[in-house]
CSV table of C-alpha atoms in Angstrom, one decimal:
chain,number,residue,atom,x,y,z
A,8,MET,CA,117.7,103.0,81.8
A,9,LYS,CA,114.3,102.8,83.3
A,10,THR,CA,115.9,100.0,85.4
A,11,LEU,CA,118.8,101.5,86.2
A,12,LEU,CA,116.9,104.5,87.5
A,13,PHE,CA,114.8,102.5,89.6
A,14,ALA,CA,118.2,100.3,91.2
A,15,ALA,CA,119.6,103.8,91.8
A,16,GLY,CA,116.0,104.6,93.4
A,17,ALA,CA,116.0,101.2,95.5
A,18,THR,CA,119.6,101.8,96.8
A,19,VAL,CA,118.5,105.1,98.1
A,20,ALA,CA,115.7,103.6,99.8
A,21,THR,CA,117.5,101.2,101.2
A,22,LEU,CA,120.0,103.5,102.6
A,23,LEU,CA,117.2,105.5,103.9
A,24,LEU,CA,115.5,102.6,105.9
A,25,ALA,CA,119.1,101.6,107.0
A,26,ALA,CA,119.0,105.1,108.7
A,27,CYS,CA,115.7,105.0,109.7
A,28,ALA,CA,116.5,101.8,111.7
A,29,SER,CA,119.9,102.7,113.8
A,30,GLY,CA,117.7,104.8,116.3
A,31,PRO,CA,116.4,102.8,119.4
A,32,ARG,CA,119.1,102.4,121.9
A,33,LEU,CA,117.5,99.5,123.4
A,34,SER,CA,115.7,96.1,122.6
A,35,GLU,CA,111.5,96.0,122.1
A,36,ALA,CA,111.9,94.3,125.3
A,37,GLU,CA,113.3,96.8,126.9
A,38,TYR,CA,111.1,99.2,125.9
A,39,ARG,CA,108.0,97.2,126.5
A,40,GLN,CA,109.5,97.0,130.4
A,41,MET,CA,110.0,100.6,130.5
A,42,ALA,CA,106.7,101.2,128.9
A,43,ILE,CA,104.9,99.1,131.6
A,44,ASP,CA,106.9,100.5,134.8
A,45,THR,CA,106.2,104.3,133.6
A,46,ILE,CA,102.5,103.2,133.1
A,47,LYS,CA,102.4,101.4,136.7
A,48,ARG,CA,103.5,104.8,138.3
A,49,ASP,CA,102.0,107.5,135.9
A,50,PHE,CA,98.6,106.1,136.3
A,51,GLN,CA,95.9,107.0,138.9
A,52,ALA,CA,92.3,105.1,139.8
A,53,LYS,CA,89.3,107.1,138.7
A,54,GLY,CA,85.7,106.0,139.4
A,55,GLN,CA,85.5,102.4,138.6
A,56,ALA,CA,88.8,102.5,136.7
A,57,LYS,CA,91.1,100.9,139.5
A,58,HIS,CA,94.6,101.1,139.2
A,59,GLU,CA,95.6,97.5,138.9
A,60,ARG,CA,93.6,97.4,135.3
A,61,VAL,CA,97.0,98.2,134.1
A,62,THR,CA,98.7,95.3,135.6
A,63,GLN,CA,98.3,92.7,132.4
A,64,ASP,CA,96.9,88.9,132.8
A,65,GLU,CA,98.3,86.0,131.7
A,66,VAL,CA,96.7,86.6,128.1
A,67,GLN,CA,97.6,89.5,127.7
A,68,GLN,CA,101.1,89.6,128.8
A,69,ALA,CA,101.6,86.9,126.4
A,70,CYS,CA,99.9,89.0,123.4
A,71,ASN,CA,102.1,92.0,124.6
A,72,SER,CA,105.3,90.7,125.2
A,73,TYR,CA,105.2,88.9,121.6
A,74,LEU,CA,103.0,91.7,119.6
A,75,ASN,CA,99.7,89.6,119.3
A,76,ASN,CA,102.0,86.6,118.1
A,77,PRO,CA,102.9,84.1,121.1
A,78,PRO,CA,104.8,81.1,120.1
A,79,ASN,CA,102.6,78.0,119.2
A,80,GLU,CA,103.0,75.8,122.1
A,81,LEU,CA,102.6,78.8,124.6
A,82,MET,CA,99.2,79.9,122.1
A,83,VAL,CA,97.6,76.4,122.2
A,84,LYS,CA,98.1,76.0,126.0
A,85,LEU,CA,96.7,79.4,127.1
A,86,THR,CA,93.5,79.2,124.6
A,87,SER,CA,92.8,75.6,125.6
A,88,ALA,CA,92.5,77.0,129.0
A,89,GLN,CA,90.4,80.1,128.0
A,90,LEU,CA,88.2,77.8,126.3
A,91,ALA,CA,87.9,75.4,129.2
A,92,ALA,CA,86.7,78.1,131.3
A,93,VAL,CA,83.8,79.1,129.3
A,94,LYS,CA,80.6,79.3,131.3
A,95,LEU,CA,77.8,77.1,129.0
A,96,PRO,CA,74.3,78.1,130.3
A,97,ALA,CA,73.1,75.1,132.5
A,98,ASP,CA,69.8,74.6,130.8
A,99,GLY,CA,71.9,74.3,127.3
A,100,LYS,CA,69.5,76.9,125.7
A,101,TYR,CA,71.4,79.6,123.5
A,102,LEU,CA,68.7,81.7,121.8
A,103,GLY,CA,67.3,84.6,123.7
A,104,ASP,CA,65.1,87.2,122.1
A,105,TRP,CA,67.0,88.9,119.0
A,106,LYS,CA,65.2,92.3,119.7
A,107,GLU,CA,66.7,93.0,123.2
A,108,GLY,CA,69.7,91.2,121.4
A,109,GLU,CA,69.9,94.3,119.1
A,110,LYS,CA,69.7,96.8,122.2
A,111,ILE,CA,72.5,95.4,123.6
A,112,ALA,CA,74.7,95.5,120.5
A,113,GLN,CA,74.0,99.1,120.2
A,114,SER,CA,74.9,100.3,123.8
A,115,GLY,CA,78.6,101.5,123.9
A,116,ARG,CA,78.4,101.8,128.0
A,117,GLY,CA,80.1,100.3,130.4
A,118,PHE,CA,83.7,100.0,132.5
A,119,THR,CA,84.9,103.5,131.9
A,120,TRP,CA,85.8,105.6,134.6
A,121,SER,CA,82.6,107.9,133.7
A,122,ASP,CA,80.0,104.9,134.1
A,123,LYS,CA,78.4,104.0,137.2
A,124,ALA,CA,79.4,100.8,138.2
A,125,ASP,CA,76.0,99.0,138.9
A,126,GLU,CA,74.6,99.9,135.7
A,127,PRO,CA,74.6,96.8,133.3
A,128,ALA,CA,77.2,97.0,130.3
A,129,GLY,CA,75.9,97.5,126.9
A,130,GLY,CA,78.1,94.8,123.8
A,131,ASN,CA,79.8,97.4,122.0
A,132,CYS,CA,79.2,95.5,119.1
A,133,TYR,CA,78.2,97.9,116.5
A,134,ASN,CA,81.1,100.1,117.7
A,135,CYS,CA,83.6,97.0,115.9
A,136,HIS,CA,81.1,95.1,113.8
A,137,GLN,CA,78.7,96.1,111.2
A,138,ILE,CA,75.5,93.5,112.3
A,139,GLY,CA,72.0,94.8,111.5
A,140,PRO,CA,70.9,96.1,107.9
A,141,GLN,CA,69.3,99.0,109.3
A,142,GLU,CA,72.3,100.4,111.2
A,143,THR,CA,74.5,102.3,108.6
A,144,SER,CA,76.5,103.7,111.7
A,145,PHE,CA,78.9,100.8,112.3
A,146,GLY,CA,82.3,100.3,113.5
A,147,THR,CA,84.9,98.2,111.1
A,148,ILE,CA,87.7,96.6,114.0
A,149,GLY,CA,85.8,93.4,113.4
A,150,PRO,CA,84.4,91.7,110.3
A,151,SER,CA,80.6,92.4,109.2
A,152,LEU,CA,78.2,90.4,111.0
A,153,LEU,CA,75.5,90.7,108.6
A,154,ALA,CA,73.7,87.6,107.2
A,155,TYR,CA,75.8,85.6,110.0
A,156,GLY,CA,73.2,82.8,110.6
A,157,LYS,CA,72.2,82.8,107.0
A,158,THR,CA,75.7,81.7,105.8
A,159,ARG,CA,76.2,79.6,108.9
A,160,GLY,CA,72.8,77.9,109.9
A,161,ASN,CA,71.4,77.5,113.2
A,162,SER,CA,72.7,74.2,114.2
A,163,PRO,CA,73.5,73.5,118.0
A,164,GLU,CA,77.1,73.5,117.5
A,165,ILE,CA,77.0,77.3,115.5
A,166,GLN,CA,74.8,78.1,118.6
A,167,LYS,CA,77.0,76.9,121.3
A,168,TYR,CA,80.2,78.1,119.2
A,169,THR,CA,78.6,81.7,118.6
A,170,TYR,CA,77.6,81.8,122.6
A,171,SER,CA,81.4,80.8,123.5
A,172,LYS,CA,82.9,83.3,120.8
A,173,ILE,CA,81.0,86.5,122.8
A,174,PHE,CA,81.6,84.9,125.7
A,175,ASN,CA,85.2,84.7,125.2
A,176,ALA,CA,86.6,85.4,122.0
A,177,LYS,CA,89.9,84.7,123.0
A,178,ALA,CA,89.0,80.8,123.6
A,179,PHE,CA,89.5,80.9,119.8
A,180,ASN,CA,92.0,83.7,118.7
A,181,LEU,CA,94.2,84.4,121.4
A,182,CYS,CA,95.4,87.9,120.7
A,183,SER,CA,92.3,88.5,119.3
A,184,GLU,CA,91.2,92.5,119.7
A,185,MET,CA,87.5,91.7,120.7
A,186,PRO,CA,87.3,92.3,124.2
A,187,ARG,CA,86.1,88.5,126.6
A,188,PHE,CA,82.7,89.8,127.5
A,189,GLY,CA,81.4,86.8,129.7
A,190,HIS,CA,85.2,86.0,130.8
A,191,ALA,CA,85.2,89.7,132.0
A,192,GLY,CA,81.8,90.0,133.8
A,193,ALA,CA,80.8,92.7,130.9
A,194,LEU,CA,77.5,90.6,130.1
A,195,ASN,CA,75.5,88.1,132.0
A,196,GLU,CA,74.3,84.4,130.4
A,197,GLN,CA,70.9,86.2,129.7
A,198,GLN,CA,72.4,89.2,127.9
A,199,ILE,CA,74.6,86.9,125.8
A,200,LYS,CA,71.8,84.8,124.7
A,201,HIS,CA,70.0,87.7,123.4
A,202,LEU,CA,73.4,88.3,121.5
A,203,VAL,CA,73.4,84.7,120.2
A,204,ALA,CA,69.8,85.7,118.8
A,205,LEU,CA,70.5,88.5,116.8
A,206,LEU,CA,73.0,86.9,114.9
A,207,LEU,CA,71.2,83.3,114.4
A,208,ASP,CA,67.9,83.5,114.6
A,209,PRO,CA,66.0,82.8,111.3
A,210,ALA,CA,63.5,86.0,112.4
A,211,SER,CA,66.3,88.4,113.2
A,212,PRO,CA,66.9,91.3,110.6
A,213,VAL,CA,70.5,90.1,110.2
A,214,ASN,CA,69.5,86.9,108.6
A,215,LYS,CA,66.7,88.5,106.4
B,20,MET,CA,128.2,111.0,114.1
B,21,ASN,CA,127.2,113.9,116.4
B,22,ILE,CA,123.3,114.6,117.3
B,23,ALA,CA,122.4,117.2,115.0
B,24,SER,CA,123.3,115.1,111.7
B,25,SER,CA,121.5,112.0,113.0
B,26,GLY,CA,118.3,114.6,114.0
B,27,LEU,CA,118.4,115.3,110.5
B,28,ARG,CA,118.9,112.1,108.6
B,29,LEU,CA,115.9,110.8,110.9
B,30,LEU,CA,114.0,113.9,109.5
B,31,SER,CA,114.9,113.4,105.7
B,32,CYS,CA,114.2,109.6,106.3
B,33,THR,CA,110.5,110.2,107.6
B,34,ALA,CA,109.9,113.0,105.2
B,35,ALA,CA,110.8,110.5,102.5
B,36,LEU,CA,108.5,107.8,104.1
B,37,ALA,CA,105.8,110.2,104.0
B,38,LEU,CA,106.2,111.2,100.6
B,39,SER,CA,106.1,107.4,99.3
B,40,LEU,CA,103.1,106.5,102.0
B,41,SER,CA,101.0,109.4,101.1
B,42,ALA,CA,100.3,108.2,97.6
B,43,ALA,CA,98.6,105.1,98.7
B,44,ALA,CA,95.5,105.0,98.6
B,45,GLN,CA,93.5,106.3,101.3
B,46,ALA,CA,89.8,104.6,102.5
B,47,LYS,CA,87.0,106.7,101.1
B,48,ASP,CA,86.0,109.5,103.9
B,49,PRO,CA,82.6,108.9,105.6
B,50,ASN,CA,83.4,112.5,107.3
B,51,ALA,CA,83.6,114.3,104.1
B,52,GLU,CA,80.9,116.4,105.3
B,53,PHE,CA,82.4,117.7,108.4
B,54,GLU,CA,85.5,118.2,106.9
B,55,LYS,CA,84.2,120.4,104.2
B,56,PHE,CA,82.4,122.4,107.5
B,57,ARG,CA,85.5,122.5,109.2
B,58,ALA,CA,87.4,124.2,106.1
B,59,GLU,CA,84.6,127.0,106.4
B,60,MET,CA,84.9,127.0,110.0
B,61,GLU,CA,88.4,127.9,109.8
B,62,GLU,CA,88.1,130.7,107.8
B,63,SER,CA,86.8,132.3,111.2
B,64,ASN,CA,89.0,130.5,113.1
B,65,PRO,CA,87.7,130.0,116.7
B,66,ALA,CA,90.7,128.8,118.3
B,67,GLU,CA,92.3,132.4,117.6
B,68,LEU,CA,90.1,133.4,121.2
B,69,PHE,CA,92.1,131.0,122.7
B,70,GLU,CA,95.4,131.9,121.2
B,71,ILE,CA,94.9,135.9,122.2
B,72,LYS,CA,93.9,134.8,125.9
B,73,GLY,CA,96.9,132.6,126.0
B,74,GLU,CA,99.0,135.6,124.7
B,75,GLU,CA,98.2,137.9,127.3
B,76,LEU,CA,98.7,135.2,130.1
B,77,TRP,CA,102.3,134.5,128.8
B,78,LYS,CA,103.1,137.8,128.5
B,79,ALA,CA,101.6,139.0,132.3
B,80,ARG,CA,104.0,138.6,135.1
B,81,ARG,CA,102.1,136.2,137.9
B,82,GLY,CA,102.0,133.7,140.4
B,83,PRO,CA,103.8,134.2,143.8
B,84,LYS,CA,106.9,134.9,142.2
B,85,ASN,CA,105.7,137.6,139.9
B,86,VAL,CA,107.2,136.5,137.0
B,87,SER,CA,106.2,136.1,133.0
B,88,LEU,CA,106.7,133.4,131.1
B,89,ALA,CA,107.6,135.4,128.6
B,90,GLU,CA,110.8,136.2,130.8
B,91,SER,CA,111.6,132.8,132.4
B,92,CYS,CA,110.2,130.3,130.7
B,93,ASP,CA,112.4,128.5,128.1
B,94,LEU,CA,110.8,126.1,125.5
B,95,GLY,CA,113.9,125.3,123.7
B,96,GLN,CA,114.1,128.2,121.3
B,97,GLY,CA,115.3,130.5,124.0
B,98,MET,CA,114.2,132.6,126.8
B,99,GLY,CA,110.5,133.2,126.2
B,100,LYS,CA,110.3,132.4,122.4
B,101,VAL,CA,107.0,130.7,121.2
B,102,GLU,CA,108.2,130.4,117.6
B,103,ALA,CA,108.9,127.2,116.1
B,104,ALA,CA,108.6,125.9,119.5
B,105,TYR,CA,105.2,123.4,119.7
B,106,VAL,CA,106.8,121.8,116.6
B,107,LYS,CA,109.9,120.7,118.0
B,108,MET,CA,108.3,119.5,121.6
B,109,PRO,CA,108.6,116.7,122.7
B,110,ARG,CA,111.9,117.4,123.2
B,111,TYR,CA,114.7,116.9,126.5
B,112,PHE,CA,114.8,119.8,128.8
B,113,ALA,CA,118.4,119.5,131.2
B,114,ASP,CA,116.9,121.8,133.6
B,115,ALA,CA,114.0,119.1,134.5
B,116,ASP,CA,115.8,116.2,133.0
B,117,ALA,CA,112.9,115.1,131.6
B,118,VAL,CA,111.6,114.8,127.5
B,119,MET,CA,108.5,117.2,128.1
B,120,ASP,CA,105.5,117.8,125.6
B,121,ALA,CA,104.5,121.7,125.4
B,122,GLU,CA,101.8,121.6,127.7
B,123,ARG,CA,104.1,119.5,130.5
B,124,ARG,CA,106.8,122.0,129.9
B,125,ILE,CA,104.4,125.2,130.2
B,126,VAL,CA,103.1,123.6,133.6
B,127,TRP,CA,106.5,122.9,134.8
B,128,CYS,CA,107.7,126.8,134.0
B,129,MET,CA,104.1,127.3,135.6
B,130,VAL,CA,105.5,126.0,138.9
B,131,GLU,CA,109.0,126.3,139.0
B,132,LYS,CA,109.4,129.9,137.7
B,133,GLN,CA,106.2,131.5,138.6
B,134,GLY,CA,105.5,129.6,141.8
B,135,PHE,CA,102.1,128.1,141.2
B,136,LYS,CA,101.2,124.8,143.0
B,137,PHE,CA,101.2,121.8,140.4
B,138,ASP,CA,98.5,120.3,142.0
B,139,ASP,CA,95.9,123.9,141.6
B,140,ILE,CA,97.0,123.4,137.9
B,141,ALA,CA,96.2,119.5,138.0
B,142,LYS,CA,92.7,119.6,139.9
B,143,LYS,CA,90.9,120.4,136.5
B,144,PRO,CA,93.2,121.0,133.6
B,145,PHE,CA,90.7,120.2,131.0
B,146,GLN,CA,87.6,122.2,130.0
B,147,GLY,CA,84.3,120.0,131.0
B,148,GLY,CA,80.9,120.6,128.7
B,149,ASN,CA,79.9,122.9,131.8
B,150,ASP,CA,82.8,125.2,132.3
B,151,ASN,CA,82.2,128.7,130.5
B,152,ASN,CA,86.2,129.0,130.3
B,153,ALA,CA,89.1,126.8,129.1
B,154,PRO,CA,91.7,126.6,132.1
B,155,GLU,CA,94.7,129.2,131.6
B,156,ILE,CA,97.0,126.3,130.9
B,157,THR,CA,94.7,125.4,127.9
B,158,ASN,CA,95.1,128.9,126.4
B,159,LEU,CA,98.6,128.9,127.1
B,160,VAL,CA,99.0,125.9,125.0
B,161,THR,CA,97.2,127.2,122.3
B,162,TYR,CA,99.1,130.7,122.1
B,163,VAL,CA,102.4,128.5,122.2
B,164,ALA,CA,100.9,126.4,119.3
B,165,SER,CA,100.3,129.4,117.5
B,166,GLY,CA,103.9,129.8,117.2
B,167,SER,CA,104.0,126.9,115.1
B,168,ARG,CA,101.0,127.8,112.5
B,169,ASN,CA,102.4,125.9,109.1
B,170,MET,CA,105.6,124.8,110.3
B,171,LYS,CA,106.9,120.9,109.8
B,172,PHE,CA,107.4,119.0,112.9
B,173,ASP,CA,110.8,118.5,114.0
B,174,ILE,CA,111.1,116.2,116.7
B,175,PRO,CA,114.5,115.9,117.9
B,176,LEU,CA,114.4,112.1,117.6
B,177,GLY,CA,118.3,112.0,117.0
B,178,ASP,CA,118.5,113.1,120.6
B,179,PRO,CA,119.0,109.3,122.6
B,180,LYS,CA,116.8,110.8,125.4
B,181,VAL,CA,114.0,111.7,122.9
B,182,ARG,CA,114.5,108.4,121.1
B,183,ASP,CA,113.7,106.4,124.1
B,184,ALA,CA,110.4,108.5,124.8
B,185,PHE,CA,109.6,107.5,121.6
B,186,GLU,CA,110.3,104.2,121.5
B,187,THR,CA,109.0,103.5,125.0
B,188,GLY,CA,105.8,105.6,123.4
B,189,LYS,CA,105.5,102.9,120.8
B,190,ALA,CA,105.5,100.3,123.1
B,191,THR,CA,102.6,101.9,125.4
B,192,ALA,CA,100.4,102.3,122.3
B,193,ALA,CA,101.2,98.3,121.5
B,194,TYR,CA,100.2,97.7,125.8
B,195,ARG,CA,97.0,95.8,126.1
B,196,ALA,CA,95.1,95.7,129.5
B,197,GLY,CA,92.0,96.4,131.4
B,198,PRO,CA,88.8,94.4,131.3
B,199,TYR,CA,88.6,95.0,127.5
B,200,ASP,CA,92.2,93.9,126.7
B,201,PHE,CA,92.3,97.0,124.6
B,202,SER,CA,95.7,98.9,123.5
B,203,CYS,CA,95.9,102.6,121.7
B,204,ASN,CA,96.8,99.9,118.6
B,205,THR,CA,93.4,97.7,118.8
B,206,CYS,CA,91.5,101.2,117.5
B,207,HIS,CA,94.5,102.8,115.9
B,208,GLY,CA,96.9,100.0,115.0
B,209,VAL,CA,95.7,99.4,111.3
B,210,ASP,CA,94.4,101.8,108.4
B,211,GLY,CA,91.3,102.5,107.3
B,212,LYS,CA,89.6,101.5,110.4
B,213,ARG,CA,86.5,103.1,112.3
B,214,ILE,CA,84.7,103.0,115.5
B,215,ARG,CA,81.0,103.7,114.3
B,216,MET,CA,81.2,106.2,111.7
B,217,GLN,CA,84.6,107.9,113.4
B,218,ASN,CA,87.5,107.4,111.2
B,219,LEU,CA,90.7,106.1,113.4
B,220,PRO,CA,93.9,107.1,112.5
B,221,ASN,CA,97.0,104.5,112.1
B,222,LEU,CA,99.3,106.2,114.4
B,223,ALA,CA,102.5,103.9,113.0
B,224,THR,CA,102.1,105.5,109.6
B,225,PRO,CA,102.9,109.3,108.9
B,226,GLU,CA,99.8,110.0,107.7
B,227,GLY,CA,98.0,108.7,110.6
B,228,ALA,CA,100.3,110.3,113.1
B,229,ILE,CA,99.9,113.6,111.7
B,230,LYS,CA,96.1,113.6,111.7
B,231,GLY,CA,96.4,112.7,115.6
B,232,VAL,CA,98.2,115.5,116.2
B,233,GLN,CA,96.9,118.3,113.7
B,234,GLY,CA,94.4,120.6,114.8
B,235,TRP,CA,95.0,120.6,118.4
B,236,PRO,CA,94.8,122.1,120.5
B,237,GLY,CA,91.2,122.1,119.0
B,238,TYR,CA,88.3,123.9,119.4
B,239,ARG,CA,85.5,121.0,119.6
B,240,MET,CA,82.2,121.2,118.7
B,241,THR,CA,81.0,118.9,120.4
B,242,GLY,CA,80.4,120.8,123.7
B,243,GLY,CA,81.9,123.5,122.3
B,244,VAL,CA,85.2,123.6,124.4
B,245,MET,CA,88.9,124.0,123.7
B,246,LEU,CA,91.2,121.5,124.5
B,247,THR,CA,94.3,120.2,123.8
B,248,SER,CA,96.4,117.1,122.9
B,249,GLN,CA,96.4,116.2,126.8
B,250,TRP,CA,93.0,116.1,126.7
B,251,ARG,CA,92.9,113.6,123.8
B,252,MET,CA,95.4,111.3,125.4
B,253,ASN,CA,93.3,111.1,128.4
B,254,ASP,CA,89.8,110.9,127.1
B,255,CYS,CA,91.4,107.7,124.6
B,256,PHE,CA,92.6,106.0,127.8
B,257,ARG,CA,89.3,106.3,129.4
B,258,GLN,CA,87.5,105.0,126.2
B,259,GLN,CA,90.6,102.0,126.5
B,260,ARG,CA,88.9,101.3,130.0
B,261,PHE,CA,92.2,102.4,131.8
B,262,PRO,CA,92.3,104.1,135.0
B,263,GLU,CA,93.6,107.8,134.9
B,264,PRO,CA,96.8,109.0,133.4
B,265,LYS,CA,98.0,111.5,135.4
B,266,TYR,CA,98.2,115.1,134.3
B,267,ALA,CA,101.3,116.1,132.5
B,268,SER,CA,102.8,113.0,133.6
B,269,GLN,CA,106.1,111.2,131.6
B,270,ALA,CA,103.4,108.4,130.1
B,271,VAL,CA,101.6,111.0,128.4
B,272,THR,CA,104.6,112.2,126.6
B,273,ASN,CA,106.0,109.5,125.8
B,274,LEU,CA,103.2,108.8,123.4
B,275,LEU,CA,102.9,112.4,122.1
B,276,THR,CA,106.3,111.9,121.4
B,277,TYR,CA,105.8,108.9,119.0
B,278,MET,CA,102.9,110.4,117.5
B,279,SER,CA,104.6,113.7,116.7
B,280,GLY,CA,107.6,111.8,115.8
B,281,ASN,CA,105.8,109.8,113.5
B,282,SER,CA,104.8,113.3,112.2
B,283,ASN,CA,108.6,114.8,111.3
B,284,GLY,CA,108.5,116.7,108.2
B,285,GLN,CA,104.8,117.3,107.7
B,286,ILE,CA,103.7,120.7,108.5
B,287,TYR,CA,101.6,121.5,111.7
B,288,LYS,CA,99.1,123.8,110.4
B,289,GLY,CA,98.5,125.4,114.3
B,290,PRO,CA,95.3,125.3,116.8
B,291,GLY,CA,92.4,124.1,114.7
B,292,ILE,CA,88.9,123.0,115.1
B,293,LYS,CA,87.8,119.2,116.1
B,294,ARG,CA,84.5,117.3,116.0
């Protein structure tokens, strides 16, 4: 009896889903094109946010066109190109001052039309990540980075990876939701070094 | 299949999905304190002041043509009728040949019927932190929204033009661009995420979508200002590091169609209070 009822319920659910699916008139790709055309027409520059920002670059286009899951070949090609363009520090040193790193991680300013273009941007890191144990107001869009260095060690490879990841998250994960801070010119070499120290320095509260 | 029956079918299907999904476990709410406070505040809802001002504006003969909106503006429910209009917009308006959300429609009426200039309204459409008063358009939207208090969202998704706006809105929410590669979905695309301590509704689900439209227009305790859904879209595009969406434009209507459409079958509680 139970099974029968369940089966009946499942049929109703399938019918409902079929009804839901019968809506759209055009394909996903066509609606995406309509969205892009509408956005191009309906947005205007404000402050530092110029109109050109609504135009997608290569990586954004690949992620938009394939709903963040581009075919493997394209993914590999673009990811390698992003990695090749990561600018590593000329002096070969990756670790800055973790205290400065904490300040940068806390700051959410930069790049909005209400931010002044000539002031340095922050990292927005706490908006998306748990980092230091003392900060309880943190976002959860990205994984927790608490004890990041403790679990990974502080080897040159890890330092280089961490620097490169902050410089360009898409060099490792093409459609990551994390911004490409170095690539976008949001954070400079020194700022990224401070952030690497925040995550990897054994003296940083992150690793205590 | 006629439009009305397909609309009904869609309505019942979103309602059924909403029911089945509302049982799903919710992440622990770190904003419970605010919710408690908001519930207490709503006993003497500050939004009501704006509704009253909006009602006066709706009924007054104004503008170069000296007509009232009550006698000239059709929100889809008959001339001048505000009852149940808000929960049924965005909808398609043949006279404007466009799908319009409530704010866009009222602006259209102010321009076409009363003779106001669009640019004058668009110059400062949202209340800023230093402004003592909300713009007239905000009061009007708040009044119109109050006419749908405790009614179910019923966006006519069976109408192909509304459906197009919905699907285009969905694609807009997924569109990544700008210096940080953000889309709406970066912040609102999955369940249970936060920016700092602020919960981010997943706009693709019925429970998330209703959170996105519930309480708007809302009296915002941060700054003590009255703001509409149009403002919310504007400020999220700012956070997204995009340029600014033009006021009352199709791009914004599309997003509101997506969110309101995903809320179909759920109850709108009327203008409220926001953090």
